[in-house]
Amino acid sequence: MSEFAAENVLEFIKEHIGPHFYNQAIKDAEDIMNQVMLSAEENLHALKKLIEK
């Protein structure tokens, strides 16, 4: 593959395919953050003390 052809393939990937991988990485990070926040919220609720009336 010539250098010109390789550059064209790389440019195509960068413009057309790259954003899909980038957006999936952002979604994956968002999912992980949601799991972390849910876990933190559950841990905080577990620390609450019972108030007797």
Coordinates of N, CA, C and O in Angstrom, one line a residue:
M1 N 0.9 -1.2 0.0 CA 0.0 0.0 0.0 C 0.9 1.2 0.0 O 1.8 1.3 0.8
S2 N 0.6 2.1 -0.9 CA 1.4 3.3 -1.0 C 1.1 4.2 0.2 O 0.1 4.1 0.9
E3 N 2.0 5.2 0.4 CA 1.9 6.1 1.5 C 0.6 7.0 1.3 O -0.1 7.2 2.3
F4 N 0.4 7.3 0.1 CA -0.8 8.1 -0.3 C -2.1 7.3 0.1 O -3.0 7.9 0.7
A5 N -2.1 6.1 -0.3 CA -3.3 5.2 0.0 C -3.5 5.0 1.5 O -4.6 5.1 2.0
A6 N -2.4 4.8 2.2 CA -2.5 4.7 3.6 C -3.0 5.9 4.3 O -3.8 5.8 5.2
E7 N -2.6 7.1 3.8 CA -3.1 8.3 4.4 C -4.6 8.5 4.1 O -5.3 9.0 5.0
N8 N -5.0 8.1 3.0 CA -6.4 8.2 2.6 C -7.3 7.2 3.5 O -8.3 7.6 4.0
V9 N -6.7 6.0 3.7 CA -7.5 5.1 4.6 C -7.5 5.6 6.0 O -8.6 5.6 6.7
L10 N -6.4 6.2 6.5 CA -6.4 6.7 7.9 C -7.3 7.9 8.0 O -8.1 8.0 9.0
E11 N -7.4 8.8 7.0 CA -8.3 9.9 7.0 C -9.7 9.5 7.0 O -10.6 10.0 7.7
F12 N -10.0 8.4 6.2 CA -11.4 7.9 6.2 C -11.8 7.4 7.5 O -12.9 7.7 8.0
I13 N -10.9 6.6 8.2 CA -11.2 6.0 9.5 C -11.4 7.2 10.5 O -12.3 7.1 11.3
K14 N -10.5 8.1 10.4 CA -10.6 9.3 11.4 C -11.9 10.0 11.3 O -12.5 10.4 12.3
E15 N -12.4 10.2 10.1 CA -13.6 11.0 9.8 C -14.9 10.2 10.0 O -15.9 10.8 10.5
H16 N -14.9 9.0 9.5 CA -16.1 8.3 9.5 C -16.3 7.2 10.5 O -17.4 6.9 11.0
I17 N -15.3 6.6 10.9 CA -15.4 5.5 11.9 C -15.0 5.9 13.3 O -15.6 5.5 14.3
G18 N -14.0 6.8 13.4 CA -13.5 7.2 14.7 C -14.5 7.8 15.6 O -14.5 7.4 16.8
P19 N -15.4 8.6 15.1 CA -16.5 9.2 16.0 C -17.3 8.1 16.7 O -17.8 8.3 17.8
H20 N -17.6 7.0 16.0 CA -18.4 5.9 16.6 C -17.7 5.3 17.8 O -18.3 5.1 18.8
F21 N -16.3 5.1 17.6 CA -15.5 4.5 18.7 C -15.5 5.6 19.9 O -15.6 5.2 21.0
Y22 N -15.3 6.8 19.5 CA -15.2 7.9 20.5 C -16.6 7.9 21.3 O -16.5 8.0 22.6
N23 N -17.7 8.0 20.6 CA -19.0 8.1 21.3 C -19.2 6.8 22.1 O -19.8 6.9 23.2
Q24 N -18.8 5.7 21.7 CA -19.0 4.4 22.5 C -18.2 4.5 23.8 O -18.6 4.1 24.8
A25 N -17.0 5.1 23.6 CA -16.1 5.2 24.8 C -16.8 6.2 25.8 O -16.7 5.9 27.0
I26 N -17.4 7.3 25.3 CA -18.0 8.2 26.2 C -19.2 7.5 26.9 O -19.5 7.7 28.1
K27 N -20.0 6.7 26.2 CA -21.1 6.0 26.7 C -20.6 5.0 27.8 O -21.3 4.9 28.9
D28 N -19.6 4.3 27.5 CA -19.0 3.3 28.5 C -18.6 4.0 29.7 O -18.9 3.6 30.8
A29 N -17.9 5.2 29.6 CA -17.5 6.0 30.8 C -18.8 6.4 31.6 O -18.8 6.4 32.8
E30 N -19.8 6.9 30.9 CA -21.0 7.3 31.5 C -21.7 6.2 32.3 O -22.1 6.4 33.4
D31 N -21.7 5.0 31.7 CA -22.3 3.8 32.4 C -21.5 3.5 33.7 O -22.1 3.2 34.7
I32 N -20.2 3.5 33.6 CA -19.3 3.3 34.7 C -19.6 4.3 35.8 O -19.7 4.0 37.0
M33 N -19.7 5.6 35.4 CA -19.9 6.7 36.4 C -21.3 6.5 37.1 O -21.4 6.7 38.3
N34 N -22.3 6.1 36.3 CA -23.6 5.8 36.9 C -23.5 4.7 37.9 O -24.2 4.8 39.0
Q35 N -22.8 3.6 37.6 CA -22.6 2.5 38.6 C -21.9 3.0 39.8 O -22.3 2.6 40.9
V36 N -20.9 3.8 39.7 CA -20.1 4.3 40.8 C -21.0 5.2 41.7 O -21.0 5.1 42.9
M37 N -21.8 6.1 41.1 CA -22.7 7.0 41.8 C -23.8 6.2 42.5 O -24.1 6.5 43.7
L38 N -24.3 5.1 41.9 CA -25.4 4.3 42.5 C -24.8 3.6 43.7 O -25.4 3.5 44.8
S39 N -23.6 3.1 43.6 CA -22.9 2.4 44.7 C -22.7 3.3 45.8 O -22.9 3.0 47.0
A40 N -22.2 4.5 45.5 CA -21.9 5.5 46.6 C -23.2 5.9 47.3 O -23.2 6.0 48.5
E41 N -24.3 6.1 46.5 CA -25.6 6.4 47.1 C -26.0 5.3 48.1 O -26.5 5.6 49.2
E42 N -25.9 4.1 47.6 CA -26.3 2.9 48.5 C -25.4 2.9 49.7 O -26.0 2.6 50.8
N43 N -24.1 3.2 49.6 CA -23.3 3.2 50.8 C -23.6 4.3 51.7 O -23.6 4.1 53.0
L44 N -24.0 5.4 51.2 CA -24.4 6.5 52.1 C -25.7 6.2 52.9 O -25.8 6.5 54.1
H45 N -26.6 5.6 52.2 CA -27.9 5.2 52.8 C -27.6 4.2 53.9 O -28.3 4.2 55.0
A46 N -26.7 3.3 53.7 CA -26.4 2.3 54.7 C -25.8 2.9 56.0 O -25.9 2.3 57.0
L47 N -25.2 4.1 55.9 CA -24.6 4.7 57.0 C -25.6 5.5 57.9 O -25.3 5.9 59.0
K48 N -26.8 5.7 57.4 CA -27.8 6.4 58.1 C -28.1 5.7 59.4 O -28.2 4.5 59.5
K49 N -28.4 6.5 60.5 CA -28.7 5.9 61.8 C -30.3 6.0 61.9 O -30.9 7.0 61.5
L50 N -30.8 5.0 62.6 CA -32.2 4.9 62.8 C -32.5 5.9 63.9 O -31.8 6.0 65.0
I51 N -33.6 6.7 63.7 CA -34.0 7.7 64.7 C -35.3 7.1 65.4 O -36.3 6.9 64.7
E52 N -35.2 6.9 66.7 CA -36.4 6.4 67.4 C -37.3 7.5 67.8 O -36.8 8.6 68.2
K53 N -38.5 7.2 67.7 CA -39.5 8.3 68.1 C -40.1 8.0 69.4 O -40.2 7.0 69.9

